[in-house]
Amino acid sequence: MKTLEPTTDIVDIMDVIEQLCGIQVDNRKLYLLEHRFGELMREASYSSYAELARCARDDRGLQQQIVERITTRETLFFRDGSPFQALQHKLLPEIIDARSTTRFPRRLRLWSAACSSGQEPYSLAIMIRELLPDVDRWDIQILASDISSTAIAQAKQGVYSEHEISRGLSPAQLHRYFRKEGSQWRVQDKLRSMIRFEERNFLQPFNTVGLFDIVFCRNLAIYFSDCNRRDLFSRIADQLVDDGLLFIGAQEYHADMSERFSMEQHCRATVYRPKKRIPQNRGLG
Ligand SMILES: C[S@@+](CC[C@H](N)C(=O)[O-])C[C@H]1O[C@@H](n2cnc3c(N)ncnc32)[C@H](O)[C@@H]1O
């Protein structure tokens, strides 16, 4: 693929994009800018990317439009399969066993970070319902976050087209957890009630988000700079309980994960556990 040198005009909009959401536009994919922003530029008659960047600096609405256009929201139910198999066959039964003797028995907290239009958190909810026959006696909380308001609106609504529903769900799961509405499918309340959806920018601190047993943060950090990615995973490590688990995308490999996580393989999935922090030696005075 041909690599273009970004002009200063393009560098300005690339800077704005990275400051807004952390996404670095690859030099080999500069054609994406025309694809994602061409229509907006023509509609609002911006003469250049530099002008678009200038106007975006203090226009919240325009910033939101830029985020909506630059984010790649590709997702599907039970994406990559192996993380769900590892959870179902090995890791969740272990966590469930461990939780039956803790201070908060029967409580599980999961986070679908960068959840896009909701297929990932609904897959987690389906898997938990299928694994726990007495699920209603558990306190299950799934948090689903994304920067895109369009994605969160669809996720909250839980309405999917035939095409979306055909990607990853078995016919049995479809009929057990969705109902047909015209040409679309709506998720049933028993799944939706397990999930809380929120708009969240992962560049910002995770104040008040709480601690999780399991975090899925897949196919987001691949778009970030090394520095933003290291910071993101370090902050995620802080939000995991001691025996918590992090899943990243199947195509993702980040050499710098080992600073805060140790790596395990289960059912062909790679799983990350937070390393225990060594307390700072304050000296003996
Ligand atoms: C490719 S999708 C991944 C969806 C799902 N995790 C999966 O793997 O199928 C990436 C998502 O990251 C979201 N995203 C991008 N930048 C973000 C940021 N700074 N904070 C939160 N979400 C962000 C996008 O809106 C998009 O929905």
PDB file of N, CA and C in Angstrom, residues 16-113:
ATOM      1  N   VAL A  16      -6.450  17.004  15.752  1.00  0.00           N
ATOM      2  CA  VAL A  16      -7.751  17.189  16.420  1.00  0.00           C
ATOM      3  C   VAL A  16      -8.370  15.822  16.711  1.00  0.00           C
ATOM      4  N   ILE A  17      -8.329  14.929  15.717  1.00  0.00           N
ATOM      5  CA  ILE A  17      -8.922  13.585  15.899  1.00  0.00           C
ATOM      6  C   ILE A  17      -8.256  12.877  17.079  1.00  0.00           C
ATOM      7  N   GLU A  18      -6.926  12.945  17.129  1.00  0.00           N
ATOM      8  CA  GLU A  18      -6.238  12.222  18.206  1.00  0.00           C
ATOM      9  C   GLU A  18      -6.560  12.833  19.575  1.00  0.00           C
ATOM     10  N   GLN A  19      -6.651  14.153  19.615  1.00  0.00           N
ATOM     11  CA  GLN A  19      -6.982  14.775  20.911  1.00  0.00           C
ATOM     12  C   GLN A  19      -8.409  14.442  21.349  1.00  0.00           C
ATOM     13  N   LEU A  20      -9.324  14.323  20.368  1.00  0.00           N
ATOM     14  CA  LEU A  20     -10.722  14.059  20.718  1.00  0.00           C
ATOM     15  C   LEU A  20     -10.937  12.631  21.197  1.00  0.00           C
ATOM     16  N   CYS A  21     -10.324  11.675  20.494  1.00  0.00           N
ATOM     17  CA  CYS A  21     -10.676  10.283  20.834  1.00  0.00           C
ATOM     18  C   CYS A  21      -9.482   9.324  20.845  1.00  0.00           C
ATOM     19  N   GLY A  22      -8.291   9.801  20.621  1.00  0.00           N
ATOM     20  CA  GLY A  22      -7.111   8.940  20.697  1.00  0.00           C
ATOM     21  C   GLY A  22      -6.783   8.228  19.394  1.00  0.00           C
ATOM     22  N   ILE A  23      -7.680   8.307  18.416  1.00  0.00           N
ATOM     23  CA  ILE A  23      -7.454   7.557  17.172  1.00  0.00           C
ATOM     24  C   ILE A  23      -6.357   8.230  16.342  1.00  0.00           C
ATOM     25  N   GLN A  24      -5.363   7.414  15.958  1.00  0.00           N
ATOM     26  CA  GLN A  24      -4.304   7.905  15.070  1.00  0.00           C
ATOM     27  C   GLN A  24      -4.627   7.444  13.663  1.00  0.00           C
ATOM     28  N   VAL A  25      -4.763   8.389  12.746  1.00  0.00           N
ATOM     29  CA  VAL A  25      -5.040   7.989  11.357  1.00  0.00           C
ATOM     30  C   VAL A  25      -3.706   7.567  10.732  1.00  0.00           C
ATOM     31  N   ASP A  26      -3.668   6.313  10.300  1.00  0.00           N
ATOM     32  CA  ASP A  26      -2.476   5.730   9.699  1.00  0.00           C
ATOM     33  C   ASP A  26      -2.133   6.470   8.395  1.00  0.00           C
ATOM     34  N   ASN A  27      -0.847   6.795   8.213  1.00  0.00           N
ATOM     35  CA  ASN A  27      -0.422   7.474   6.964  1.00  0.00           C
ATOM     36  C   ASN A  27      -0.804   6.689   5.716  1.00  0.00           C
ATOM     37  N   ARG A  28      -0.919   5.356   5.868  1.00  0.00           N
ATOM     38  CA  ARG A  28      -1.290   4.531   4.704  1.00  0.00           C
ATOM     39  C   ARG A  28      -2.781   4.582   4.435  1.00  0.00           C
ATOM     40  N   LYS A  29      -3.522   5.240   5.359  1.00  0.00           N
ATOM     41  CA  LYS A  29      -4.979   5.250   5.196  1.00  0.00           C
ATOM     42  C   LYS A  29      -5.533   6.672   5.154  1.00  0.00           C
ATOM     43  N   LEU A  30      -4.748   7.576   4.569  1.00  0.00           N
ATOM     44  CA  LEU A  30      -5.214   8.968   4.522  1.00  0.00           C
ATOM     45  C   LEU A  30      -6.460   9.114   3.654  1.00  0.00           C
ATOM     46  N   TYR A  31      -6.655   8.147   2.717  1.00  0.00           N
ATOM     47  CA  TYR A  31      -7.869   8.175   1.880  1.00  0.00           C
ATOM     48  C   TYR A  31      -9.126   8.119   2.766  1.00  0.00           C
ATOM     49  N   LEU A  32      -8.963   7.585   4.005  1.00  0.00           N
ATOM     50  CA  LEU A  32     -10.100   7.514   4.942  1.00  0.00           C
ATOM     51  C   LEU A  32     -10.678   8.892   5.231  1.00  0.00           C
ATOM     52  N   LEU A  33      -9.800   9.915   5.232  1.00  0.00           N
ATOM     53  CA  LEU A  33     -10.264  11.262   5.580  1.00  0.00           C
ATOM     54  C   LEU A  33     -11.315  11.727   4.581  1.00  0.00           C
ATOM     55  N   GLU A  34     -11.031  11.523   3.284  1.00  0.00           N
ATOM     56  CA  GLU A  34     -11.997  11.935   2.261  1.00  0.00           C
ATOM     57  C   GLU A  34     -13.275  11.107   2.420  1.00  0.00           C
ATOM     58  N   HIS A  35     -13.087   9.810   2.655  1.00  0.00           N
ATOM     59  CA  HIS A  35     -14.218   8.908   2.780  1.00  0.00           C
ATOM     60  C   HIS A  35     -15.114   9.312   3.951  1.00  0.00           C
ATOM     61  N   ARG A  36     -14.500   9.639   5.087  1.00  0.00           N
ATOM     62  CA  ARG A  36     -15.283   9.925   6.298  1.00  0.00           C
ATOM     63  C   ARG A  36     -15.750  11.384   6.391  1.00  0.00           C
ATOM     64  N   PHE A  37     -14.943  12.323   5.830  1.00  0.00           N
ATOM     65  CA  PHE A  37     -15.263  13.744   6.048  1.00  0.00           C
ATOM     66  C   PHE A  37     -15.663  14.493   4.783  1.00  0.00           C
ATOM     67  N   GLY A  38     -15.554  13.835   3.608  1.00  0.00           N
ATOM     68  CA  GLY A  38     -15.832  14.523   2.340  1.00  0.00           C
ATOM     69  C   GLY A  38     -17.208  15.179   2.344  1.00  0.00           C
ATOM     70  N   GLU A  39     -18.218  14.418   2.755  1.00  0.00           N
ATOM     71  CA  GLU A  39     -19.595  14.922   2.739  1.00  0.00           C
ATOM     72  C   GLU A  39     -19.763  16.112   3.702  1.00  0.00           C
ATOM     73  N   LEU A  40     -19.210  15.949   4.915  1.00  0.00           N
ATOM     74  CA  LEU A  40     -19.291  17.018   5.914  1.00  0.00           C
ATOM     75  C   LEU A  40     -18.613  18.293   5.390  1.00  0.00           C
ATOM     76  N   MET A  41     -17.459  18.126   4.750  1.00  0.00           N
ATOM     77  CA  MET A  41     -16.703  19.276   4.215  1.00  0.00           C
ATOM     78  C   MET A  41     -17.530  20.002   3.158  1.00  0.00           C
ATOM     79  N   ARG A  42     -18.169  19.210   2.289  1.00  0.00           N
ATOM     80  CA  ARG A  42     -18.946  19.832   1.201  1.00  0.00           C
ATOM     81  C   ARG A  42     -20.206  20.501   1.759  1.00  0.00           C
ATOM     82  N   GLU A  43     -20.907  19.786   2.672  1.00  0.00           N
ATOM     83  CA  GLU A  43     -22.153  20.344   3.231  1.00  0.00           C
ATOM     84  C   GLU A  43     -21.907  21.672   3.933  1.00  0.00           C
ATOM     85  N   ALA A  44     -20.822  21.747   4.728  1.00  0.00           N
ATOM     86  CA  ALA A  44     -20.578  22.961   5.516  1.00  0.00           C
ATOM     87  C   ALA A  44     -19.618  23.908   4.812  1.00  0.00           C
ATOM     88  N   SER A  45     -19.232  23.551   3.591  1.00  0.00           N
ATOM     89  CA  SER A  45     -18.327  24.380   2.774  1.00  0.00           C
ATOM     90  C   SER A  45     -17.012  24.731   3.476  1.00  0.00           C
ATOM     91  N   TYR A  46     -16.433  23.763   4.163  1.00  0.00           N
ATOM     92  CA  TYR A  46     -15.080  24.014   4.694  1.00  0.00           C
ATOM     93  C   TYR A  46     -14.123  23.973   3.514  1.00  0.00           C
ATOM     94  N   SER A  47     -13.198  24.928   3.476  1.00  0.00           N
ATOM     95  CA  SER A  47     -12.312  25.004   2.306  1.00  0.00           C
ATOM     96  C   SER A  47     -11.142  24.023   2.429  1.00  0.00           C
ATOM     97  N   SER A  48     -10.836  23.580   3.638  1.00  0.00           N
ATOM     98  CA  SER A  48      -9.681  22.687   3.831  1.00  0.00           C
ATOM     99  C   SER A  48      -9.853  21.926   5.152  1.00  0.00           C
ATOM    100  N   TYR A  49      -9.008  20.883   5.328  1.00  0.00           N
ATOM    101  CA  TYR A  49      -9.024  20.164   6.606  1.00  0.00           C
ATOM    102  C   TYR A  49      -8.551  21.086   7.732  1.00  0.00           C
ATOM    103  N   ALA A  50      -7.671  22.012   7.400  1.00  0.00           N
ATOM    104  CA  ALA A  50      -7.176  22.949   8.426  1.00  0.00           C
ATOM    105  C   ALA A  50      -8.337  23.792   8.951  1.00  0.00           C
ATOM    106  N   GLU A  51      -9.238  24.198   8.047  1.00  0.00           N
ATOM    107  CA  GLU A  51     -10.391  25.000   8.491  1.00  0.00           C
ATOM    108  C   GLU A  51     -11.330  24.149   9.352  1.00  0.00           C
ATOM    109  N   LEU A  52     -11.553  22.924   8.906  1.00  0.00           N
ATOM    110  CA  LEU A  52     -12.387  22.009   9.709  1.00  0.00           C
ATOM    111  C   LEU A  52     -11.782  21.858  11.109  1.00  0.00           C
ATOM    112  N   ALA A  53     -10.463  21.660  11.155  1.00  0.00           N
ATOM    113  CA  ALA A  53      -9.774  21.482  12.439  1.00  0.00           C
ATOM    114  C   ALA A  53      -9.926  22.734  13.303  1.00  0.00           C
ATOM    115  N   ARG A  54      -9.755  23.900  12.688  1.00  0.00           N
ATOM    116  CA  ARG A  54      -9.857  25.175  13.422  1.00  0.00           C
ATOM    117  C   ARG A  54     -11.258  25.333  14.012  1.00  0.00           C
ATOM    118  N   CYS A  55     -12.280  25.072  13.191  1.00  0.00           N
ATOM    119  CA  CYS A  55     -13.664  25.245  13.661  1.00  0.00           C
ATOM    120  C   CYS A  55     -13.989  24.238  14.770  1.00  0.00           C
ATOM    121  N   ALA A  56     -13.374  23.051  14.687  1.00  0.00           N
ATOM    122  CA  ALA A  56     -13.710  22.005  15.668  1.00  0.00           C
ATOM    123  C   ALA A  56     -13.143  22.308  17.048  1.00  0.00           C
ATOM    124  N   ARG A  57     -12.126  23.180  17.101  1.00  0.00           N
ATOM    125  CA  ARG A  57     -11.426  23.344  18.382  1.00  0.00           C
ATOM    126  C   ARG A  57     -12.366  23.800  19.502  1.00  0.00           C
ATOM    127  N   ASP A  58     -13.357  24.665  19.168  1.00  0.00           N
ATOM    128  CA  ASP A  58     -14.271  25.030  20.266  1.00  0.00           C
ATOM    129  C   ASP A  58     -15.745  24.871  19.889  1.00  0.00           C
ATOM    130  N   ASP A  59     -16.039  23.862  19.075  1.00  0.00           N
ATOM    131  CA  ASP A  59     -17.432  23.586  18.711  1.00  0.00           C
ATOM    132  C   ASP A  59     -17.732  22.134  19.104  1.00  0.00           C
ATOM    133  N   ARG A  60     -18.416  21.989  20.241  1.00  0.00           N
ATOM    134  CA  ARG A  60     -18.683  20.659  20.802  1.00  0.00           C
ATOM    135  C   ARG A  60     -19.448  19.766  19.806  1.00  0.00           C
ATOM    136  N   GLY A  61     -20.442  20.404  19.100  1.00  0.00           N
ATOM    137  CA  GLY A  61     -21.258  19.637  18.157  1.00  0.00           C
ATOM    138  C   GLY A  61     -20.420  19.100  17.010  1.00  0.00           C
ATOM    139  N   LEU A  62     -19.516  19.941  16.508  1.00  0.00           N
ATOM    140  CA  LEU A  62     -18.652  19.515  15.404  1.00  0.00           C
ATOM    141  C   LEU A  62     -17.671  18.433  15.875  1.00  0.00           C
ATOM    142  N   GLN A  63     -17.205  18.581  17.111  1.00  0.00           N
ATOM    143  CA  GLN A  63     -16.303  17.560  17.664  1.00  0.00           C
ATOM    144  C   GLN A  63     -17.004  16.201  17.673  1.00  0.00           C
ATOM    145  N   GLN A  64     -18.272  16.218  18.104  1.00  0.00           N
ATOM    146  CA  GLN A  64     -19.035  14.973  18.170  1.00  0.00           C
ATOM    147  C   GLN A  64     -19.191  14.371  16.766  1.00  0.00           C
ATOM    148  N   GLN A  65     -19.448  15.244  15.782  1.00  0.00           N
ATOM    149  CA  GLN A  65     -19.598  14.744  14.398  1.00  0.00           C
ATOM    150  C   GLN A  65     -18.302  14.105  13.906  1.00  0.00           C
ATOM    151  N   ILE A  66     -17.185  14.718  14.273  1.00  0.00           N
ATOM    152  CA  ILE A  66     -15.885  14.165  13.845  1.00  0.00           C
ATOM    153  C   ILE A  66     -15.684  12.779  14.461  1.00  0.00           C
ATOM    154  N   VAL A  67     -15.999  12.678  15.758  1.00  0.00           N
ATOM    155  CA  VAL A  67     -15.844  11.378  16.437  1.00  0.00           C
ATOM    156  C   VAL A  67     -16.741  10.330  15.773  1.00  0.00           C
ATOM    157  N   GLU A  68     -17.997  10.706  15.515  1.00  0.00           N
ATOM    158  CA  GLU A  68     -18.937   9.748  14.909  1.00  0.00           C
ATOM    159  C   GLU A  68     -18.423   9.276  13.551  1.00  0.00           C
ATOM    160  N   ARG A  69     -17.783  10.189  12.803  1.00  0.00           N
ATOM    161  CA  ARG A  69     -17.365   9.820  11.447  1.00  0.00           C
ATOM    162  C   ARG A  69     -16.051   9.045  11.435  1.00  0.00           C
ATOM    163  N   ILE A  70     -15.170   9.291  12.399  1.00  0.00           N
ATOM    164  CA  ILE A  70     -13.851   8.648  12.327  1.00  0.00           C
ATOM    165  C   ILE A  70     -13.836   7.273  13.007  1.00  0.00           C
ATOM    166  N   THR A  71     -14.782   7.023  13.921  1.00  0.00           N
ATOM    167  CA  THR A  71     -14.731   5.745  14.645  1.00  0.00           C
ATOM    168  C   THR A  71     -15.182   4.593  13.733  1.00  0.00           C
ATOM    169  N   THR A  72     -14.462   3.483  13.840  1.00  0.00           N
ATOM    170  CA  THR A  72     -14.809   2.265  13.112  1.00  0.00           C
ATOM    171  C   THR A  72     -15.591   1.394  14.085  1.00  0.00           C
ATOM    172  N   ARG A  73     -16.847   1.110  13.767  1.00  0.00           N
ATOM    173  CA  ARG A  73     -17.707   0.460  14.766  1.00  0.00           C
ATOM    174  C   ARG A  73     -18.046  -0.985  14.402  1.00  0.00           C
ATOM    175  N   GLU A  74     -17.213  -1.552  13.530  1.00  0.00           N
ATOM    176  CA  GLU A  74     -17.411  -2.941  13.114  1.00  0.00           C
ATOM    177  C   GLU A  74     -17.448  -3.857  14.355  1.00  0.00           C
ATOM    178  N   THR A  75     -18.457  -4.707  14.429  1.00  0.00           N
ATOM    179  CA  THR A  75     -18.553  -5.652  15.543  1.00  0.00           C
ATOM    180  C   THR A  75     -19.529  -6.751  15.158  1.00  0.00           C
ATOM    181  N   LEU A  76     -19.564  -7.822  15.934  1.00  0.00           N
ATOM    182  CA  LEU A  76     -20.559  -8.871  15.719  1.00  0.00           C
ATOM    183  C   LEU A  76     -20.761  -9.649  17.010  1.00  0.00           C
ATOM    184  N   PHE A  77     -21.804 -10.442  17.052  1.00  0.00           N
ATOM    185  CA  PHE A  77     -22.071 -11.254  18.235  1.00  0.00           C
ATOM    186  C   PHE A  77     -20.984 -12.329  18.363  1.00  0.00           C
ATOM    187  N   PHE A  78     -20.560 -12.595  19.597  1.00  0.00           N
ATOM    188  CA  PHE A  78     -19.568 -13.631  19.913  1.00  0.00           C
ATOM    189  C   PHE A  78     -18.336 -13.524  19.006  1.00  0.00           C
ATOM    190  N   ARG A  79     -17.892 -12.287  18.779  1.00  0.00           N
ATOM    191  CA  ARG A  79     -16.752 -12.046  17.886  1.00  0.00           C
ATOM    192  C   ARG A  79     -15.538 -12.866  18.314  1.00  0.00           C
ATOM    193  N   ASP A  80     -14.910 -13.520  17.394  1.00  0.00           N
ATOM    194  CA  ASP A  80     -13.698 -14.338  17.565  1.00  0.00           C
ATOM    195  C   ASP A  80     -13.933 -15.654  18.319  1.00  0.00           C
ATOM    196  N   GLY A  81     -15.072 -15.840  18.891  1.00  0.00           N
ATOM    197  CA  GLY A  81     -15.410 -17.145  19.508  1.00  0.00           C
ATOM    198  C   GLY A  81     -14.564 -17.527  20.709  1.00  0.00           C
ATOM    199  N   SER A  82     -13.232 -17.598  20.542  1.00  0.00           N
ATOM    200  CA  SER A  82     -12.401 -18.212  21.589  1.00  0.00           C
ATOM    201  C   SER A  82     -12.481 -17.513  22.963  1.00  0.00           C
ATOM    202  N   PRO A  83     -12.573 -16.177  23.065  1.00  0.00           N
ATOM    203  CA  PRO A  83     -12.686 -15.606  24.415  1.00  0.00           C
ATOM    204  C   PRO A  83     -13.949 -16.088  25.140  1.00  0.00           C
ATOM    205  N   PHE A  84     -15.033 -16.237  24.383  1.00  0.00           N
ATOM    206  CA  PHE A  84     -16.289 -16.694  24.996  1.00  0.00           C
ATOM    207  C   PHE A  84     -16.174 -18.169  25.389  1.00  0.00           C
ATOM    208  N   GLN A  85     -15.463 -18.964  24.543  1.00  0.00           N
ATOM    209  CA  GLN A  85     -15.286 -20.377  24.901  1.00  0.00           C
ATOM    210  C   GLN A  85     -14.412 -20.517  26.141  1.00  0.00           C
ATOM    211  N   ALA A  86     -13.340 -19.695  26.202  1.00  0.00           N
ATOM    212  CA  ALA A  86     -12.451 -19.758  27.375  1.00  0.00           C
ATOM    213  C   ALA A  86     -13.225 -19.390  28.640  1.00  0.00           C
ATOM    214  N   LEU A  87     -14.076 -18.377  28.527  1.00  0.00           N
ATOM    215  CA  LEU A  87     -14.864 -17.976  29.697  1.00  0.00           C
ATOM    216  C   LEU A  87     -15.843 -19.062  30.088  1.00  0.00           C
ATOM    217  N   GLN A  88     -16.558 -19.566  29.081  1.00  0.00           N
ATOM    218  CA  GLN A  88     -17.626 -20.527  29.352  1.00  0.00           C
ATOM    219  C   GLN A  88     -17.085 -21.843  29.913  1.00  0.00           C
ATOM    220  N   HIS A  89     -15.998 -22.343  29.305  1.00  0.00           N
ATOM    221  CA  HIS A  89     -15.541 -23.685  29.682  1.00  0.00           C
ATOM    222  C   HIS A  89     -14.560 -23.693  30.837  1.00  0.00           C
ATOM    223  N   LYS A  90     -13.890 -22.564  31.094  1.00  0.00           N
ATOM    224  CA  LYS A  90     -12.857 -22.606  32.135  1.00  0.00           C
ATOM    225  C   LYS A  90     -12.927 -21.436  33.121  1.00  0.00           C
ATOM    226  N   LEU A  91     -12.882 -20.222  32.595  1.00  0.00           N
ATOM    227  CA  LEU A  91     -12.594 -19.090  33.476  1.00  0.00           C
ATOM    228  C   LEU A  91     -13.796 -18.652  34.310  1.00  0.00           C
ATOM    229  N   LEU A  92     -14.971 -18.621  33.697  1.00  0.00           N
ATOM    230  CA  LEU A  92     -16.143 -18.193  34.475  1.00  0.00           C
ATOM    231  C   LEU A  92     -16.502 -19.199  35.571  1.00  0.00           C
ATOM    232  N   PRO A  93     -16.498 -20.512  35.265  1.00  0.00           N
ATOM    233  CA  PRO A  93     -16.764 -21.455  36.366  1.00  0.00           C
ATOM    234  C   PRO A  93     -15.796 -21.254  37.534  1.00  0.00           C
ATOM    235  N   GLU A  94     -14.522 -20.931  37.231  1.00  0.00           N
ATOM    236  CA  GLU A  94     -13.543 -20.700  38.315  1.00  0.00           C
ATOM    237  C   GLU A  94     -13.914 -19.447  39.112  1.00  0.00           C
ATOM    238  N   ILE A  95     -14.272 -18.387  38.395  1.00  0.00           N
ATOM    239  CA  ILE A  95     -14.630 -17.136  39.088  1.00  0.00           C
ATOM    240  C   ILE A  95     -15.889 -17.349  39.927  1.00  0.00           C
ATOM    241  N   ILE A  96     -16.855 -18.050  39.352  1.00  0.00           N
ATOM    242  CA  ILE A  96     -18.120 -18.297  40.067  1.00  0.00           C
ATOM    243  C   ILE A  96     -17.847 -19.063  41.358  1.00  0.00           C
ATOM    244  N   ASP A  97     -16.984 -20.064  41.257  1.00  0.00           N
ATOM    245  CA  ASP A  97     -16.593 -20.841  42.446  1.00  0.00           C
ATOM    246  C   ASP A  97     -15.954 -19.929  43.489  1.00  0.00           C
ATOM    247  N   ALA A  98     -15.023 -19.100  43.023  1.00  0.00           N
ATOM    248  CA  ALA A  98     -14.298 -18.220  43.950  1.00  0.00           C
ATOM    249  C   ALA A  98     -15.251 -17.225  44.607  1.00  0.00           C
ATOM    250  N   ARG A  99     -16.218 -16.715  43.857  1.00  0.00           N
ATOM    251  CA  ARG A  99     -17.118 -15.693  44.405  1.00  0.00           C
ATOM    252  C   ARG A  99     -18.070 -16.258  45.455  1.00  0.00           C
ATOM    253  N   SER A 100     -18.255 -17.570  45.477  1.00  0.00           N
ATOM    254  CA  SER A 100     -19.199 -18.112  46.454  1.00  0.00           C
ATOM    255  C   SER A 100     -18.628 -18.043  47.864  1.00  0.00           C
ATOM    256  N   THR A 101     -17.339 -17.695  48.017  1.00  0.00           N
ATOM    257  CA  THR A 101     -16.769 -17.602  49.370  1.00  0.00           C
ATOM    258  C   THR A 101     -16.295 -16.183  49.690  1.00  0.00           C
ATOM    259  N   THR A 102     -16.640 -15.208  48.854  1.00  0.00           N
ATOM    260  CA  THR A 102     -16.140 -13.853  49.128  1.00  0.00           C
ATOM    261  C   THR A 102     -17.184 -13.043  49.897  1.00  0.00           C
ATOM    262  N   ARG A 103     -16.813 -11.796  50.185  1.00  0.00           N
ATOM    263  CA  ARG A 103     -17.702 -10.894  50.917  1.00  0.00           C
ATOM    264  C   ARG A 103     -18.947 -10.567  50.094  1.00  0.00           C
ATOM    265  N   PHE A 104     -18.818 -10.617  48.757  1.00  0.00           N
ATOM    266  CA  PHE A 104     -19.964 -10.309  47.881  1.00  0.00           C
ATOM    267  C   PHE A 104     -20.333 -11.556  47.094  1.00  0.00           C
ATOM    268  N   PRO A 105     -20.887 -12.589  47.779  1.00  0.00           N
ATOM    269  CA  PRO A 105     -21.183 -13.803  47.035  1.00  0.00           C
ATOM    270  C   PRO A 105     -22.183 -13.521  45.932  1.00  0.00           C
ATOM    271  N   ARG A 106     -22.083 -14.274  44.877  1.00  0.00           N
ATOM    272  CA  ARG A 106     -23.045 -14.189  43.772  1.00  0.00           C
ATOM    273  C   ARG A 106     -23.075 -12.814  43.115  1.00  0.00           C
ATOM    274  N   ARG A 107     -21.945 -12.126  43.134  1.00  0.00           N
ATOM    275  CA  ARG A 107     -21.903 -10.844  42.440  1.00  0.00           C
ATOM    276  C   ARG A 107     -20.800 -10.887  41.374  1.00  0.00           C
ATOM    277  N   LEU A 108     -21.156 -10.469  40.168  1.00  0.00           N
ATOM    278  CA  LEU A 108     -20.188 -10.471  39.059  1.00  0.00           C
ATOM    279  C   LEU A 108     -20.281  -9.146  38.331  1.00  0.00           C
ATOM    280  N   ARG A 109     -19.125  -8.537  38.079  1.00  0.00           N
ATOM    281  CA  ARG A 109     -19.132  -7.263  37.340  1.00  0.00           C
ATOM    282  C   ARG A 109     -18.275  -7.409  36.088  1.00  0.00           C
ATOM    283  N   LEU A 110     -18.889  -7.093  34.950  1.00  0.00           N
ATOM    284  CA  LEU A 110     -18.179  -7.198  33.670  1.00  0.00           C
ATOM    285  C   LEU A 110     -18.236  -5.846  32.973  1.00  0.00           C
ATOM    286  N   TRP A 111     -17.228  -5.573  32.147  1.00  0.00           N
ATOM    287  CA  TRP A 111     -17.197  -4.297  31.423  1.00  0.00           C
ATOM    288  C   TRP A 111     -16.886  -4.558  29.957  1.00  0.00           C
ATOM    289  N   SER A 112     -17.838  -4.197  29.110  1.00  0.00           N
ATOM    290  CA  SER A 112     -17.570  -4.224  27.682  1.00  0.00           C
ATOM    291  C   SER A 112     -17.156  -2.800  27.316  1.00  0.00           C
ATOM    292  N   ALA A 113     -15.848  -2.598  27.302  1.00  0.00           N
ATOM    293  CA  ALA A 113     -15.287  -1.262  27.068  1.00  0.00           C
ATOM    294  C   ALA A 113     -15.158  -1.111  25.554  1.00  0.00           C
TER     295      ALA A 113
END
